[in-house]
Short mmCIF file of C-alpha atoms in Angstrom, two decimals:
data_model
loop_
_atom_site.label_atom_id
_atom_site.label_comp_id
_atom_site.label_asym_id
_atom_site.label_seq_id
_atom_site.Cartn_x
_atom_site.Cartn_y
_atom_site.Cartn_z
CA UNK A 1 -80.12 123.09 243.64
CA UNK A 2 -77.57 125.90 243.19
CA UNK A 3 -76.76 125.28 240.15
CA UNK A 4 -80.66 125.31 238.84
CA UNK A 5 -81.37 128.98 240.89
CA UNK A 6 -78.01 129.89 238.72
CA UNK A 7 -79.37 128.53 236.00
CA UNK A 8 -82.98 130.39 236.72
CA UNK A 9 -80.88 133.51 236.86
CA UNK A 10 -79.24 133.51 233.57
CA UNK A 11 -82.44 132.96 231.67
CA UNK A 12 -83.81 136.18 233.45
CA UNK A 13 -80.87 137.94 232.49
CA UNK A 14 -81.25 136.80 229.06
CA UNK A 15 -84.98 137.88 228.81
CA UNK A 16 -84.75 140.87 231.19
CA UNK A 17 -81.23 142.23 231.56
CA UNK A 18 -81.04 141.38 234.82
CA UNK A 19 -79.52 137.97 236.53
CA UNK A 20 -79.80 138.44 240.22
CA UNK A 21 -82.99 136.25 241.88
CA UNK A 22 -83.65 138.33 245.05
CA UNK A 23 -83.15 136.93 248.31
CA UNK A 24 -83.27 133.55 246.38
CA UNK A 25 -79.62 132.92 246.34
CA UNK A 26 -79.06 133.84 249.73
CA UNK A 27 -78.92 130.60 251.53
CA UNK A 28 -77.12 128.32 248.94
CA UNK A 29 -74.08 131.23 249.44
CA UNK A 30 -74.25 131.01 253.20
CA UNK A 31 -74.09 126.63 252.85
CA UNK A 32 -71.38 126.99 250.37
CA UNK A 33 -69.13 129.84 252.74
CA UNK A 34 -70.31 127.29 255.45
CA UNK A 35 -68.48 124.60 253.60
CA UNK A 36 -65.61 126.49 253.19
CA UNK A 37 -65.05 127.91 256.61
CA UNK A 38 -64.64 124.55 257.85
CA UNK A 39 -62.43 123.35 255.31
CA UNK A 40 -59.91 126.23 256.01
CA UNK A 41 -56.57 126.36 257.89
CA UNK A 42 -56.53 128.09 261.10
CA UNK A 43 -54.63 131.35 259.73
CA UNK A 44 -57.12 131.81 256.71
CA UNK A 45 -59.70 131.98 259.06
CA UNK A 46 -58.43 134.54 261.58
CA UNK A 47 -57.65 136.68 258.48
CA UNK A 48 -60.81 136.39 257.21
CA UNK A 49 -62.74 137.60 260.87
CA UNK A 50 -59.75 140.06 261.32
CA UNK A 51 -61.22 141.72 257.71
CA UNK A 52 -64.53 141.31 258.61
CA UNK A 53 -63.92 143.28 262.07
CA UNK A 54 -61.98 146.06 260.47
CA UNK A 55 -64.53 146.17 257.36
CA UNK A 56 -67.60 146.93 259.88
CA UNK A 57 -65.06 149.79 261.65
CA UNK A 58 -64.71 151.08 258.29
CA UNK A 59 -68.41 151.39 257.67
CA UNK A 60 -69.29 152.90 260.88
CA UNK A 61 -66.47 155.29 260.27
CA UNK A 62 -68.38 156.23 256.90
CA UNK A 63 -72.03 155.99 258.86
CA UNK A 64 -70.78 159.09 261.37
CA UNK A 65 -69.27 160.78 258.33
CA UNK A 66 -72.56 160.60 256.29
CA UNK A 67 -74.67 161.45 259.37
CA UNK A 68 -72.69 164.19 260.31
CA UNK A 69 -71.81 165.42 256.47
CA UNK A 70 -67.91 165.56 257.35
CA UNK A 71 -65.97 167.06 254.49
CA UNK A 72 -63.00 164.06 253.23
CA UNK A 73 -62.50 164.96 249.81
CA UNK A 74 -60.33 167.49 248.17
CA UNK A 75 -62.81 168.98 246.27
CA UNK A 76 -65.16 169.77 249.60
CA UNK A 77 -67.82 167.00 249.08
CA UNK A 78 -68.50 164.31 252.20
CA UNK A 79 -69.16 160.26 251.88
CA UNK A 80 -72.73 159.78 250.81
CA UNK A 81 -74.17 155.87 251.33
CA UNK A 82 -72.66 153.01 253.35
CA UNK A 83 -72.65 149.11 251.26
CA UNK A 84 -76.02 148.69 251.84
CA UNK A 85 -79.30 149.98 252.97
CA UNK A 86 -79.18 151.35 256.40
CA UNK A 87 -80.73 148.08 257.97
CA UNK A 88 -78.38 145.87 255.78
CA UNK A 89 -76.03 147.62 257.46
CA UNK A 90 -77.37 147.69 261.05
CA UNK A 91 -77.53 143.81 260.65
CA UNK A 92 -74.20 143.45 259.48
CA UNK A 93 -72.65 145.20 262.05
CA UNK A 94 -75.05 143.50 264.92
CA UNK A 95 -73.76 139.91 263.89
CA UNK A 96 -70.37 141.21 264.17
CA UNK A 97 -70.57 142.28 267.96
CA UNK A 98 -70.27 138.60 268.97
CA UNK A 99 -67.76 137.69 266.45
CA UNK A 100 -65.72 140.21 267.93
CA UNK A 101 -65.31 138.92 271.15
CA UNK A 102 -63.00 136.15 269.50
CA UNK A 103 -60.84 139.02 269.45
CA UNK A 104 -58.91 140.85 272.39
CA UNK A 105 -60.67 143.47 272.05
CA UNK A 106 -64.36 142.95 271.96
CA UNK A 107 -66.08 145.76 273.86
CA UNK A 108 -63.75 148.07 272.46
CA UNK A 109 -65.09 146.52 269.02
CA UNK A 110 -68.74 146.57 270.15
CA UNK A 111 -69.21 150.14 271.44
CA UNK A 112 -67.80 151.11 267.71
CA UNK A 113 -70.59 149.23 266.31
CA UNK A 114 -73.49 149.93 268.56
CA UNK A 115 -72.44 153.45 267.04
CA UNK A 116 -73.48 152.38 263.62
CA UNK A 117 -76.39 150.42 264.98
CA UNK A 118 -78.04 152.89 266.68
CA UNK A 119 -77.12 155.44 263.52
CA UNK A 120 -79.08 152.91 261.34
CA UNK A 121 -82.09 153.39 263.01
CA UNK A 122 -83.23 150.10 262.44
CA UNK A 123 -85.16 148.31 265.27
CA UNK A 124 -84.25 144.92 263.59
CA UNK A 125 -80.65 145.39 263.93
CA UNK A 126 -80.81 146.60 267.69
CA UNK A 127 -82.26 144.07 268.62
CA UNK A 128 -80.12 141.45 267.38
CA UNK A 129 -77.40 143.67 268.44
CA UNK A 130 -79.19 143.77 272.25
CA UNK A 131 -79.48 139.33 271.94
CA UNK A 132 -75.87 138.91 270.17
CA UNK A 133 -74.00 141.27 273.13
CA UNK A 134 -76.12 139.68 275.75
CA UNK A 135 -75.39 136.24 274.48
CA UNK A 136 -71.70 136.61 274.63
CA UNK A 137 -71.01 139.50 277.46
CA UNK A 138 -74.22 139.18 279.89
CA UNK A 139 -72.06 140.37 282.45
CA UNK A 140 -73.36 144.06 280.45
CA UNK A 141 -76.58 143.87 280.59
CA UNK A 142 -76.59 147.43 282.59
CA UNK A 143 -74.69 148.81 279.69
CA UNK A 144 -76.53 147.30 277.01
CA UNK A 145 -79.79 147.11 277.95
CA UNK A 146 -80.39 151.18 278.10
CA UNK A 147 -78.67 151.70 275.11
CA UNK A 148 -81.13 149.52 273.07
CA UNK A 149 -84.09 151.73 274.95
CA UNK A 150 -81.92 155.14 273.66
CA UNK A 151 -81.81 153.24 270.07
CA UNK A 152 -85.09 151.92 269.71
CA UNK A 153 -86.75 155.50 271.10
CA UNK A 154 -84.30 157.44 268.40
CA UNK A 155 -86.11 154.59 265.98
CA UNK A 156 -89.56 155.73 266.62
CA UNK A 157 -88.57 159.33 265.97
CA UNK A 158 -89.24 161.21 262.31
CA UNK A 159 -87.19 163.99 262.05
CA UNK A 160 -86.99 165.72 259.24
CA UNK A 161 -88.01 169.54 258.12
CA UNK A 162 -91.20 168.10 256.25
CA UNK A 163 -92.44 167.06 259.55
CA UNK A 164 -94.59 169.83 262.46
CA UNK A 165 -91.81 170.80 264.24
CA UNK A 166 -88.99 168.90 262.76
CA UNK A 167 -89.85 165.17 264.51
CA UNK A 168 -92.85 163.20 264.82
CA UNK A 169 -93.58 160.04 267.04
CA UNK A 170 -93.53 156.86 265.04
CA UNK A 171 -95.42 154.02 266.78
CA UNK A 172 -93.98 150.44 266.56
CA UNK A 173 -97.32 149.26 265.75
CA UNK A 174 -97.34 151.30 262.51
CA UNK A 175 -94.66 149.44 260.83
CA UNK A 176 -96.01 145.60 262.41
CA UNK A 177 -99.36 146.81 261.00
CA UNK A 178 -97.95 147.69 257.24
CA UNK A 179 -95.40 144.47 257.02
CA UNK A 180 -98.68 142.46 258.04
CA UNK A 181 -100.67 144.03 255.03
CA UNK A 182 -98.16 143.34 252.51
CA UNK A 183 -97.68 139.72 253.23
CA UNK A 184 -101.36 139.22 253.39
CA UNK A 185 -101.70 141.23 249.99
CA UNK A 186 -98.47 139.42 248.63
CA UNK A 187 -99.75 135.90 249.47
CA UNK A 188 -103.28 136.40 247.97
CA UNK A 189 -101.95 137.72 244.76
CA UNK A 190 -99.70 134.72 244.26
CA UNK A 191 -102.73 132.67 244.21
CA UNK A 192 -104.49 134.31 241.64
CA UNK A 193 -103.83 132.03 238.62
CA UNK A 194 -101.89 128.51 238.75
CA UNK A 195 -99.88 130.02 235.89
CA UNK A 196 -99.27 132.71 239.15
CA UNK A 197 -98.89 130.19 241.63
CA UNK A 198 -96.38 127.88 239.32
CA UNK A 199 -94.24 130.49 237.35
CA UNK A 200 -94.61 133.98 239.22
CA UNK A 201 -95.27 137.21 237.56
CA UNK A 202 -91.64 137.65 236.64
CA UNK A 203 -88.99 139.35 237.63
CA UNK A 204 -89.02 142.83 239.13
CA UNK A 205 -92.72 142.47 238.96
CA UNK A 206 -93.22 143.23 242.87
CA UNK A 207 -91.73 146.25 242.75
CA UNK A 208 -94.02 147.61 239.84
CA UNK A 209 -97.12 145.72 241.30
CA UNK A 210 -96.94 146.99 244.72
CA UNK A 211 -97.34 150.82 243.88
CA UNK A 212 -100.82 149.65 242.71
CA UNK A 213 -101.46 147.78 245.71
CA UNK A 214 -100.89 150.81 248.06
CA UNK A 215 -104.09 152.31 246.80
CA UNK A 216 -106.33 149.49 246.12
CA UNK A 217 -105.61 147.61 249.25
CA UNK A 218 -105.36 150.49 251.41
CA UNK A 219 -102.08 149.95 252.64
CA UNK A 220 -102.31 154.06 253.62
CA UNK A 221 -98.71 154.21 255.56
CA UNK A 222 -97.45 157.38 253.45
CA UNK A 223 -94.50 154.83 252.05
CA UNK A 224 -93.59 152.96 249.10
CA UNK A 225 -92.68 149.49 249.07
CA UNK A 226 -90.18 148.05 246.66
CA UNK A 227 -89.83 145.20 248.91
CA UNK A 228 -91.74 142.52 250.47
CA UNK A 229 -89.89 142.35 253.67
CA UNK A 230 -89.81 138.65 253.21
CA UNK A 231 -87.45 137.32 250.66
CA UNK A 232 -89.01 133.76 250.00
CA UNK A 233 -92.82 134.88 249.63
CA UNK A 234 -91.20 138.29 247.20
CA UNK A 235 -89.46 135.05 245.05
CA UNK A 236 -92.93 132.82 245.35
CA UNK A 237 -94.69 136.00 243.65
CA UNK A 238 -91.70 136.89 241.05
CA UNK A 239 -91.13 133.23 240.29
CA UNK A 240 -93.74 131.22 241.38
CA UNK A 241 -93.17 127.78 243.72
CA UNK A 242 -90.89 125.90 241.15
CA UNK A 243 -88.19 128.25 242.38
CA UNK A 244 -89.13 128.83 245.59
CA UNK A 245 -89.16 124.94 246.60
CA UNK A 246 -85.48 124.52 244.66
#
């Protein structure tokens, strides 16, 4: 199965430039580190959780510099963009607040990055932060428990100079309402033609669909997706359900 989604991705980098199948890939790379994890020695994989542990530090340390525009660099300029998209990067850091309580010094390690959670601003990532702290440390629930409220209330805040004076309220219920509407819109287009349903619209073809489907759908939420917000139904639309059921 891996090697046919590899294979899948070299003809669209052959046709289109491109070789990456989005989200597609994902779970074949998490069976194969799987496999791998369990056939390591003992030290291999402490070293590997020890960089993983430092690695998220690292990134929080570059999420407070970005937020707070620190100067670092000779010439005068700051860091500018973490590995990832700010909820890629609230996730990441969430799943490692459990892993490191294998360590000595977990809470030390989790109030670090509950730092770059709650900078994210995602409400995905607090909460799995909130169930992945709970889950190993409920003895902090009084600790935890109001700073996921504090996070999840920053969430729902727009600030920005574009907006009547500098915030606006966000309601939760805007974004539920929006992801809704583009996996209702996303499904019913992949259905359109069996030539559709069987070998997708092609690659990159949600991004450049979906700025037509804002309008014509009347998905009026003042954004633009680029993403479908659900990795297997975005592949079933790029590359139909041959793909999809490899």
């Amino acid at each position: 199965g891996f090697g046919i989604l590899a294979g899948a991705g070299m003809v669209w980098w052959w046709f289109k430039g491109w070789p990456r199948i989005s989200g597609a890939l994902l779970w074949p790379f998490v069976a194969m580190a799987t496999f791998l994890v369990l056939r390591a020695p003992d030290w291999a994989l402490n070293v590997w959780i020890a960089a993983l542990l430092t690695f998220g530090v690292l990134q929080t340390a570059i999420g407070v510099g970005q937020f707070f525009q620190i100067r670092v660099f000779l010439d005068g300029t700051n860091i500018h963009g973490t590995f990832g998209n700010r909820t890629g990067l609230g996730s990441y850091l969430a799943m490692l607040i459990p892993l490191g309580f294998l360590s000595d010094y977990g809470p030390i390690l989790a109030g670090v990055y509950c730092i770059g959670v709650f900078l994210s601003r995602s409400a995905v990532a607090t909460a799995a932060a909130v169930l992945g702290a709970l889950w190993v440390a409920p003895w902090a629930w009084m600790a935890v428990l109001p700073a996921a409220l504090t996070a999840l209330g920053y969430r729902m805040l727009k600030i920005g100079r574009n907006q009547p004076g500098g915030w606006k309220f966000r309601h939760l219920g805007d974004s539920v309402y929006a992801r809704q509407k583009i996996l209702g819109v996303t499904l019913s287009k992949s259905f359109r033609t069996w030539r559709q349903f069987v070998l997708g619209a092609g690659h990159g073809a949600f991004q450049q669909h979906s700025r037509t489907w804002i309008r014509s759908e009347k998905v009026l939420t003042g954004e633009v997706y680029n993403e479908a917000h659900n990795d297997y139904l975005e592949a079933f639309y790029e590359y139909g359900a041959v793909v999809v059921m490899v």
